[in-house]
Short mmCIF file of N, CA and C in Angstrom, two decimals:
data_model
loop_
_atom_site.label_atom_id
_atom_site.label_comp_id
_atom_site.label_asym_id
_atom_site.label_seq_id
_atom_site.Cartn_x
_atom_site.Cartn_y
_atom_site.Cartn_z
N MET A 1 12.96 0.73 -9.46
CA MET A 1 13.69 0.78 -8.76
C MET A 1 12.97 1.45 -7.47
N ALA A 2 13.79 1.01 -6.46
CA ALA A 2 13.34 1.76 -5.15
C ALA A 2 14.54 2.92 -4.67
N GLU A 3 13.90 3.90 -3.97
CA GLU A 3 15.08 4.58 -3.66
C GLU A 3 15.87 4.41 -2.97
N SER A 4 17.20 4.77 -3.14
CA SER A 4 18.42 4.22 -2.20
C SER A 4 18.15 3.68 -0.49
N LEU A 5 18.40 2.86 -0.28
CA LEU A 5 18.28 2.77 0.98
C LEU A 5 19.17 3.45 1.93
N THR A 6 20.49 4.14 1.22
CA THR A 6 21.18 4.95 1.99
C THR A 6 20.41 6.47 2.45
N ASP A 7 19.61 6.39 1.78
CA ASP A 7 18.77 7.59 2.29
C ASP A 7 17.49 7.13 3.41
N ALA A 8 17.65 5.63 3.64
CA ALA A 8 16.71 5.52 4.87
C ALA A 8 16.99 5.50 6.00
N LEU A 9 16.36 5.49 7.02
CA LEU A 9 16.68 5.77 8.43
C LEU A 9 16.79 4.18 9.00
N ALA A 10 15.17 3.66 8.44
CA ALA A 10 15.03 1.97 8.74
C ALA A 10 14.67 1.38 7.63
N ASN A 11 14.71 0.10 7.36
CA ASN A 11 13.98 -0.89 6.83
C ASN A 11 13.68 -1.94 7.16
N GLN A 12 12.45 -2.36 7.53
CA GLN A 12 12.01 -3.84 8.07
C GLN A 12 10.94 -4.27 7.29
N TRP A 13 11.28 -5.65 6.76
CA TRP A 13 10.19 -6.60 5.73
C TRP A 13 10.15 -8.12 6.86
N ARG A 14 8.72 -8.49 6.37
CA ARG A 14 8.52 -9.96 7.06
C ARG A 14 8.28 -10.73 5.83
N ASN A 15 8.03 -11.89 5.74
CA ASN A 15 7.75 -12.95 4.56
C ASN A 15 6.66 -14.05 5.63
N VAL A 16 5.42 -14.06 4.75
CA VAL A 16 4.94 -15.59 5.67
C VAL A 16 4.19 -16.68 4.55
N LYS A 17 3.82 -17.45 4.82
CA LYS A 17 3.17 -18.01 3.89
C LYS A 17 2.07 -19.09 4.78
N ASP A 18 0.84 -19.59 3.98
CA ASP A 18 0.00 -19.98 4.73
C ASP A 18 0.30 -21.95 4.69
N PRO A 19 0.13 -22.76 5.79
CA PRO A 19 0.73 -23.83 6.28
C PRO A 19 0.70 -24.75 4.67
N ASP A 20 -0.27 -24.57 3.74
CA ASP A 20 -0.24 -25.66 2.77
C ASP A 20 0.54 -24.97 1.46
N ASN A 21 1.22 -24.06 1.99
CA ASN A 21 1.83 -23.19 0.78
C ASN A 21 1.22 -22.86 -0.63
N THR A 22 0.11 -22.56 -0.48
CA THR A 22 -0.59 -21.77 -1.48
C THR A 22 -0.91 -20.14 -1.36
N ALA A 23 -0.39 -19.66 -0.65
CA ALA A 23 -0.39 -18.36 -0.50
C ALA A 23 0.50 -18.00 0.19
N PHE A 24 1.83 -16.70 -0.12
CA PHE A 24 2.66 -16.14 -0.06
C PHE A 24 2.26 -14.78 0.07
N ALA A 25 2.85 -14.14 1.29
CA ALA A 25 2.60 -12.44 1.63
C ALA A 25 3.99 -12.35 2.30
N SER A 26 4.23 -10.69 2.01
CA SER A 26 5.19 -10.26 2.69
C SER A 26 4.94 -8.49 2.79
N SER A 27 5.34 -7.85 3.68
CA SER A 27 4.98 -6.80 4.30
C SER A 27 6.45 -5.61 4.56
N THR A 28 6.55 -4.59 3.97
CA THR A 28 7.94 -4.16 3.89
C THR A 28 7.32 -2.59 4.63
N LEU A 29 8.45 -2.17 5.35
CA LEU A 29 8.15 -1.04 6.15
C LEU A 29 9.66 -0.22 6.07
N THR A 30 9.64 1.27 4.95
CA THR A 30 10.86 2.12 4.96
C THR A 30 10.36 3.21 5.47
N VAL A 31 11.44 3.92 6.40
CA VAL A 31 11.38 5.14 6.89
C VAL A 31 12.85 5.79 6.61
N TYR A 32 12.39 6.88 5.49
CA TYR A 32 13.30 7.58 4.92
C TYR A 32 13.85 8.86 5.85
N LYS A 33 14.36 9.60 5.52
CA LYS A 33 15.13 10.60 5.88
C LYS A 33 14.19 12.16 5.87
N ALA A 34 13.29 11.94 4.77
CA ALA A 34 12.07 12.74 4.56
C ALA A 34 11.22 11.94 3.97
N ALA A 35 10.43 13.15 3.35
CA ALA A 35 9.00 12.92 2.84
C ALA A 35 9.58 12.57 1.60
N ASP A 36 10.35 13.87 0.82
CA ASP A 36 10.57 13.95 -0.40
C ASP A 36 11.48 12.38 -1.26
N PHE A 37 12.09 11.63 -0.27
CA PHE A 37 12.56 10.63 -0.61
C PHE A 37 11.41 9.43 -0.49
N ALA A 38 10.53 9.18 0.15
CA ALA A 38 9.46 8.90 -0.27
C ALA A 38 8.63 8.91 -1.25
N LYS A 39 8.27 10.17 -1.67
CA LYS A 39 8.04 10.69 -2.62
C LYS A 39 8.55 10.00 -4.18
N ARG A 40 9.62 10.08 -4.06
CA ARG A 40 10.38 9.61 -5.11
C ARG A 40 10.56 8.17 -5.50
N ASP A 41 10.85 7.42 -4.33
CA ASP A 41 10.35 6.00 -4.20
C ASP A 41 9.22 5.18 -4.86
N ILE A 42 7.95 5.82 -4.59
CA ILE A 42 6.66 5.62 -5.08
C ILE A 42 6.96 5.97 -6.91
N ALA A 43 6.89 7.47 -6.92
CA ALA A 43 7.28 7.52 -8.63
C ALA A 43 8.20 6.63 -9.13
N ARG A 44 9.05 6.24 -8.51
CA ARG A 44 10.31 5.19 -9.20
C ARG A 44 9.57 3.84 -9.56
N GLN A 45 9.05 3.85 -8.65
CA GLN A 45 7.62 2.04 -8.61
C GLN A 45 7.13 2.22 -9.59
N ARG A 46 6.05 3.30 -10.06
CA ARG A 46 5.30 3.88 -10.77
C ARG A 46 5.64 3.82 -12.52
N ASP A 47 7.20 4.75 -12.36
CA ASP A 47 7.58 4.50 -13.74
C ASP A 47 8.13 3.68 -14.16
N ALA A 48 9.03 2.34 -13.36
CA ALA A 48 8.98 1.17 -13.56
C ALA A 48 8.23 0.22 -14.23
N LEU A 49 6.88 0.38 -13.53
CA LEU A 49 5.88 -0.56 -14.29
C LEU A 49 5.48 -0.20 -15.26
N ARG A 50 5.32 0.88 -16.04
CA ARG A 50 4.95 1.63 -17.06
C ARG A 50 6.05 1.26 -18.34
N ARG A 51 7.24 0.73 -17.59
CA ARG A 51 8.19 0.58 -18.56
C ARG A 51 8.31 -0.90 -18.82
N CYS A 52 8.49 -1.96 -18.02
CA CYS A 52 8.35 -3.30 -17.64
C CYS A 52 7.73 -3.81 -17.28
N PRO A 53 6.92 -4.57 -18.56
CA PRO A 53 5.82 -5.72 -18.38
C PRO A 53 6.29 -7.06 -18.23
N SER A 54 7.49 -7.33 -18.24
CA SER A 54 8.32 -8.59 -17.49
C SER A 54 9.88 -8.30 -16.92
N LYS A 55 9.87 -8.99 -16.01
CA LYS A 55 11.17 -8.92 -15.12
C LYS A 55 11.67 -10.44 -14.64
N SER A 56 12.70 -10.22 -14.13
CA SER A 56 13.45 -11.54 -13.81
C SER A 56 14.25 -11.25 -12.68
N GLU A 57 14.65 -12.00 -11.35
CA GLU A 57 15.40 -11.83 -10.63
C GLU A 57 16.68 -12.02 -10.78
N THR A 58 17.75 -11.06 -10.29
CA THR A 58 19.11 -11.29 -10.70
C THR A 58 19.65 -12.32 -9.86
N ASN A 59 19.59 -12.74 -8.40
CA ASN A 59 19.93 -13.50 -7.33
C ASN A 59 19.39 -14.86 -7.91
N ASP A 60 18.28 -15.18 -8.65
CA ASP A 60 17.94 -16.42 -8.84
C ASP A 60 17.20 -16.55 -10.15
N LYS A 61 16.16 -17.55 -10.23
CA LYS A 61 15.49 -17.67 -11.62
C LYS A 61 14.34 -17.50 -11.78
N ARG A 62 13.70 -16.79 -10.34
CA ARG A 62 12.25 -16.24 -10.84
C ARG A 62 12.07 -15.36 -11.95
N GLN A 63 10.87 -15.48 -12.76
CA GLN A 63 10.55 -14.64 -13.87
C GLN A 63 8.84 -14.23 -13.84
N TRP A 64 8.71 -13.07 -13.81
CA TRP A 64 7.27 -12.74 -13.90
C TRP A 64 7.10 -12.22 -15.25
N ASP A 65 5.61 -12.28 -15.58
CA ASP A 65 5.22 -11.28 -17.04
C ASP A 65 3.91 -10.98 -16.54
N ASN A 66 3.73 -9.99 -17.49
CA ASN A 66 2.20 -9.44 -17.70
C ASN A 66 2.02 -8.16 -16.33
N VAL A 67 3.58 -7.71 -16.11
CA VAL A 67 3.45 -6.69 -14.85
C VAL A 67 2.66 -5.65 -15.16
N HIS A 68 1.68 -5.03 -14.36
CA HIS A 68 1.16 -3.92 -14.69
C HIS A 68 1.03 -3.35 -13.90
N GLU A 69 0.34 -1.97 -13.67
CA GLU A 69 -0.09 -1.23 -12.53
C GLU A 69 -1.31 -1.22 -13.07
N VAL A 70 -2.39 -1.30 -11.77
CA VAL A 70 -3.84 -1.48 -11.42
C VAL A 70 -4.50 -0.42 -10.83
N LYS A 71 -5.52 0.18 -11.16
CA LYS A 71 -6.26 1.08 -10.48
C LYS A 71 -7.07 0.35 -9.30
N ILE A 72 -6.82 0.84 -7.93
CA ILE A 72 -7.51 0.16 -7.01
C ILE A 72 -8.36 1.41 -6.22
N PRO A 73 -9.53 1.25 -5.54
CA PRO A 73 -10.09 2.01 -4.49
C PRO A 73 -8.95 3.21 -3.49
N ALA A 74 -9.20 4.12 -3.67
CA ALA A 74 -8.62 5.08 -2.61
C ALA A 74 -8.22 4.44 -1.36
N LEU A 75 -7.04 4.26 -0.99
CA LEU A 75 -6.79 3.71 0.43
C LEU A 75 -6.59 4.89 1.38
N LYS A 76 -7.39 4.98 2.34
CA LYS A 76 -7.36 6.41 3.16
C LYS A 76 -6.10 6.03 4.29
N GLY A 77 -5.76 7.54 4.02
CA GLY A 77 -4.73 7.86 4.85
C GLY A 77 -3.42 8.09 4.29
N PHE A 78 -3.25 7.74 2.92
CA PHE A 78 -2.04 7.65 1.98
C PHE A 78 -1.59 8.81 1.27
N ASP A 79 -0.86 9.07 1.20
CA ASP A 79 -0.32 10.57 0.13
C ASP A 79 -0.34 9.93 -1.30
N ASP A 80 -0.08 8.71 -1.58
CA ASP A 80 0.00 7.98 -2.71
C ASP A 80 0.21 6.97 -2.43
N VAL A 81 -0.48 6.03 -3.80
CA VAL A 81 -0.48 4.69 -3.68
C VAL A 81 -0.30 3.82 -4.96
N VAL A 82 0.69 3.33 -5.19
CA VAL A 82 0.58 2.53 -6.26
C VAL A 82 0.81 0.89 -6.53
N ALA A 83 -0.10 0.70 -7.10
CA ALA A 83 -0.54 -0.85 -7.45
C ALA A 83 -0.36 -1.70 -8.45
N GLU A 84 0.80 -3.07 -8.40
CA GLU A 84 1.11 -3.80 -9.04
C GLU A 84 0.69 -4.80 -9.37
N GLU A 85 0.28 -5.61 -10.62
CA GLU A 85 -0.11 -7.16 -10.41
C GLU A 85 0.49 -7.75 -11.32
N GLY A 86 0.94 -9.17 -11.54
CA GLY A 86 1.13 -9.89 -12.44
C GLY A 86 1.43 -11.17 -12.29
N HIS A 87 2.12 -12.00 -12.89
CA HIS A 87 2.30 -13.36 -12.84
C HIS A 87 3.73 -13.97 -12.80
N LEU A 88 3.69 -14.69 -11.83
CA LEU A 88 5.07 -15.37 -11.43
C LEU A 88 5.04 -17.00 -12.19
N SER A 89 5.91 -16.69 -13.13
CA SER A 89 6.08 -18.35 -13.87
C SER A 89 7.14 -19.20 -13.88
N THR A 90 8.10 -18.87 -13.02
CA THR A 90 8.81 -19.51 -13.00
C THR A 90 9.77 -19.01 -11.34
N ASP A 91 9.89 -20.18 -10.62
CA ASP A 91 10.19 -20.08 -9.02
C ASP A 91 11.83 -19.84 -8.95
N GLU A 92 12.18 -19.48 -7.82
CA GLU A 92 14.08 -19.05 -7.52
C GLU A 92 14.80 -20.29 -7.95
N LYS A 93 14.03 -21.52 -8.31
CA LYS A 93 14.71 -22.69 -8.53
C LYS A 93 14.70 -22.74 -10.42
N GLY A 94 13.69 -22.08 -10.85
CA GLY A 94 13.69 -22.39 -12.38
C GLY A 94 12.15 -23.53 -12.50
N GLN A 95 11.74 -23.82 -11.67
CA GLN A 95 10.43 -24.64 -11.74
C GLN A 95 9.33 -23.67 -12.16
N LYS A 96 8.53 -24.49 -13.30
CA LYS A 96 7.12 -23.91 -13.56
C LYS A 96 6.38 -23.35 -12.53
N LEU A 97 5.73 -22.37 -12.76
CA LEU A 97 4.65 -21.93 -11.29
C LEU A 97 3.16 -21.22 -11.93
N ASP A 98 2.58 -21.08 -11.57
CA ASP A 98 1.20 -20.34 -12.11
C ASP A 98 0.75 -19.59 -10.76
N ALA A 99 1.30 -18.84 -10.67
CA ALA A 99 1.32 -17.68 -9.41
C ALA A 99 0.84 -16.46 -9.51
N TYR A 100 -0.18 -15.76 -9.00
CA TYR A 100 -0.39 -14.34 -9.46
C TYR A 100 -0.22 -13.57 -8.07
N TYR A 101 0.05 -12.17 -8.32
CA TYR A 101 0.74 -11.48 -7.20
C TYR A 101 0.06 -9.92 -7.39
N VAL A 102 -0.31 -9.53 -6.08
CA VAL A 102 -0.69 -8.19 -6.06
C VAL A 102 0.65 -7.41 -4.86
N SER A 103 0.72 -6.15 -5.42
CA SER A 103 1.95 -5.62 -4.72
C SER A 103 1.13 -4.35 -4.52
N LEU A 104 0.98 -3.99 -3.23
CA LEU A 104 0.11 -2.80 -2.60
C LEU A 104 1.82 -1.83 -2.44
N THR A 105 1.81 -0.47 -2.77
CA THR A 105 2.78 0.06 -1.92
C THR A 105 2.36 1.70 -1.47
N GLY A 106 2.28 1.97 -0.60
CA GLY A 106 2.03 3.38 0.01
C GLY A 106 2.70 4.08 0.71
N SER A 107 2.73 5.49 0.33
CA SER A 107 3.50 6.53 1.23
C SER A 107 2.73 7.57 2.11
N ARG A 108 3.12 7.78 3.20
CA ARG A 108 2.61 8.50 4.07
C ARG A 108 3.90 9.66 4.88
N GLY A 109 3.87 10.34 4.61
CA GLY A 109 5.17 11.75 4.99
C GLY A 109 6.22 11.15 4.47
N GLN A 110 7.36 10.83 5.36
CA GLN A 110 8.37 9.80 5.37
C GLN A 110 8.45 8.34 5.38
N TYR A 111 7.24 7.56 5.51
CA TYR A 111 7.01 6.62 5.49
C TYR A 111 6.73 5.90 4.43
N VAL A 112 7.25 4.38 3.65
CA VAL A 112 6.60 3.82 2.61
C VAL A 112 6.39 2.37 3.05
N LEU A 113 5.24 1.88 2.78
CA LEU A 113 5.01 0.71 3.54
C LEU A 113 4.45 -0.13 2.10
N ASN A 114 4.84 -1.45 2.20
CA ASN A 114 4.22 -2.60 0.99
C ASN A 114 3.70 -3.58 1.61
N SER A 115 2.62 -4.26 0.72
CA SER A 115 1.97 -4.96 1.12
C SER A 115 1.91 -5.81 0.09
N ALA A 116 2.01 -7.29 0.02
CA ALA A 116 2.11 -7.97 -1.57
C ALA A 116 1.87 -9.83 -1.12
N ILE A 117 0.81 -10.06 -1.81
CA ILE A 117 0.60 -11.72 -1.56
C ILE A 117 0.55 -12.14 -3.19
N SER A 118 1.01 -13.33 -3.08
CA SER A 118 0.41 -14.34 -4.76
C SER A 118 -0.02 -15.79 -4.14
N ARG A 119 -0.80 -15.79 -4.88
CA ARG A 119 -1.34 -17.19 -4.85
C ARG A 119 -1.70 -18.06 -6.51
N GLY A 120 -2.32 -18.92 -6.44
CA GLY A 120 -2.63 -19.77 -7.73
C GLY A 120 -3.34 -18.83 -8.76
N PRO A 121 -3.87 -19.32 -9.79
CA PRO A 121 -4.91 -18.84 -10.70
C PRO A 121 -6.38 -18.41 -9.94
N ASP A 122 -6.51 -17.31 -10.62
CA ASP A 122 -8.46 -16.61 -10.35
C ASP A 122 -7.99 -16.36 -8.93
N THR A 123 -7.36 -15.59 -8.64
CA THR A 123 -7.19 -15.06 -6.97
C THR A 123 -7.12 -13.82 -6.97
N GLN A 124 -6.94 -12.85 -8.31
CA GLN A 124 -6.25 -11.79 -8.11
C GLN A 124 -7.30 -10.95 -7.43
N GLU A 125 -8.79 -11.06 -7.24
CA GLU A 125 -9.33 -10.18 -6.66
C GLU A 125 -9.24 -10.06 -4.82
N GLN A 126 -8.85 -11.58 -4.61
CA GLN A 126 -8.90 -11.73 -3.44
C GLN A 126 -7.30 -11.15 -2.85
N ASN A 127 -6.58 -11.23 -3.91
CA ASN A 127 -5.19 -11.01 -3.60
C ASN A 127 -4.94 -9.22 -3.33
N ARG A 128 -5.77 -8.62 -4.36
CA ARG A 128 -6.12 -7.10 -3.76
C ARG A 128 -6.87 -6.50 -2.62
N THR A 129 -7.98 -7.55 -2.45
CA THR A 129 -8.57 -7.45 -1.33
C THR A 129 -7.41 -7.33 -0.15
N ASP A 130 -6.94 -8.75 0.18
CA ASP A 130 -6.23 -9.20 1.57
C ASP A 130 -4.88 -7.82 1.31
N ALA A 131 -4.09 -7.62 0.37
CA ALA A 131 -3.40 -6.57 0.19
C ALA A 131 -3.45 -5.38 0.65
N ALA A 132 -4.46 -4.86 0.28
CA ALA A 132 -5.37 -4.13 0.65
C ALA A 132 -5.94 -3.38 2.12
N ASN A 133 -6.34 -4.89 2.65
CA ASN A 133 -6.47 -4.84 3.99
C ASN A 133 -4.95 -4.62 4.93
N ALA A 134 -4.39 -5.26 4.45
CA ALA A 134 -2.70 -5.47 5.19
C ALA A 134 -2.41 -4.35 5.29
N LEU A 135 -2.58 -3.00 3.92
CA LEU A 135 -1.40 -2.01 4.01
C LEU A 135 -2.26 -1.50 4.74
N SER A 136 -3.55 -0.76 4.83
CA SER A 136 -4.37 -0.55 5.85
C SER A 136 -3.87 -0.57 7.18
N LEU A 137 -3.86 -1.81 7.62
CA LEU A 137 -3.31 -2.28 8.94
C LEU A 137 -2.59 -1.73 9.40
N MET A 138 -1.27 -1.79 8.68
CA MET A 138 -0.15 -1.50 8.75
C MET A 138 -0.11 -0.25 8.76
N LEU A 139 -0.43 0.71 8.23
CA LEU A 139 -0.99 2.19 8.48
C LEU A 139 -1.52 2.74 9.59
N SER A 140 -2.23 1.99 9.92
CA SER A 140 -3.59 2.22 11.19
C SER A 140 -2.49 1.93 12.35
N ARG A 141 -1.43 0.56 12.63
CA ARG A 141 -0.48 0.72 13.41
C ARG A 141 0.42 1.66 13.56
N LEU A 142 1.12 1.92 12.63
CA LEU A 142 2.03 2.83 12.21
C LEU A 142 1.66 4.52 13.12
N ALA A 143 0.60 4.80 12.74
CA ALA A 143 -0.29 6.02 13.33
C ALA A 143 -0.47 6.20 14.60
N SER A 144 -0.81 4.86 15.38
CA SER A 144 -0.97 4.33 16.52
C SER A 144 0.02 4.80 17.76
N ARG A 145 1.12 4.82 16.85
CA ARG A 145 2.67 5.09 17.79
C ARG A 145 2.72 6.38 17.68
#
């Protein structure tokens, strides 16, 4: 569970997909009132990963399985990073899927950034690389402001 957005000053997200609908990505930026809220957000995400190897969406029929935390090389500039990956077996309409995802969430001070990407089978290494590159790019853009 993420930190309450009532403790956030701003939240922005973006979803994209490639033209042939084989890769889906999202990015999120949350700005909290203070760094403590961002730290709690990361801690809650990590705790949830350790408790819940499967999950479903309450708004639709999506179902994830084999959800787990993974170790990734340290990403420069972040106070903390949590890396999650898993398998999406059912889409929002209840149709069978075989998509694998990686979601990286990093904090720096009062900021929490997230980058997630999903593709078909045998893509986790590329998903990790792409998510890490996107998260690092987001942080560099934030730092240059």
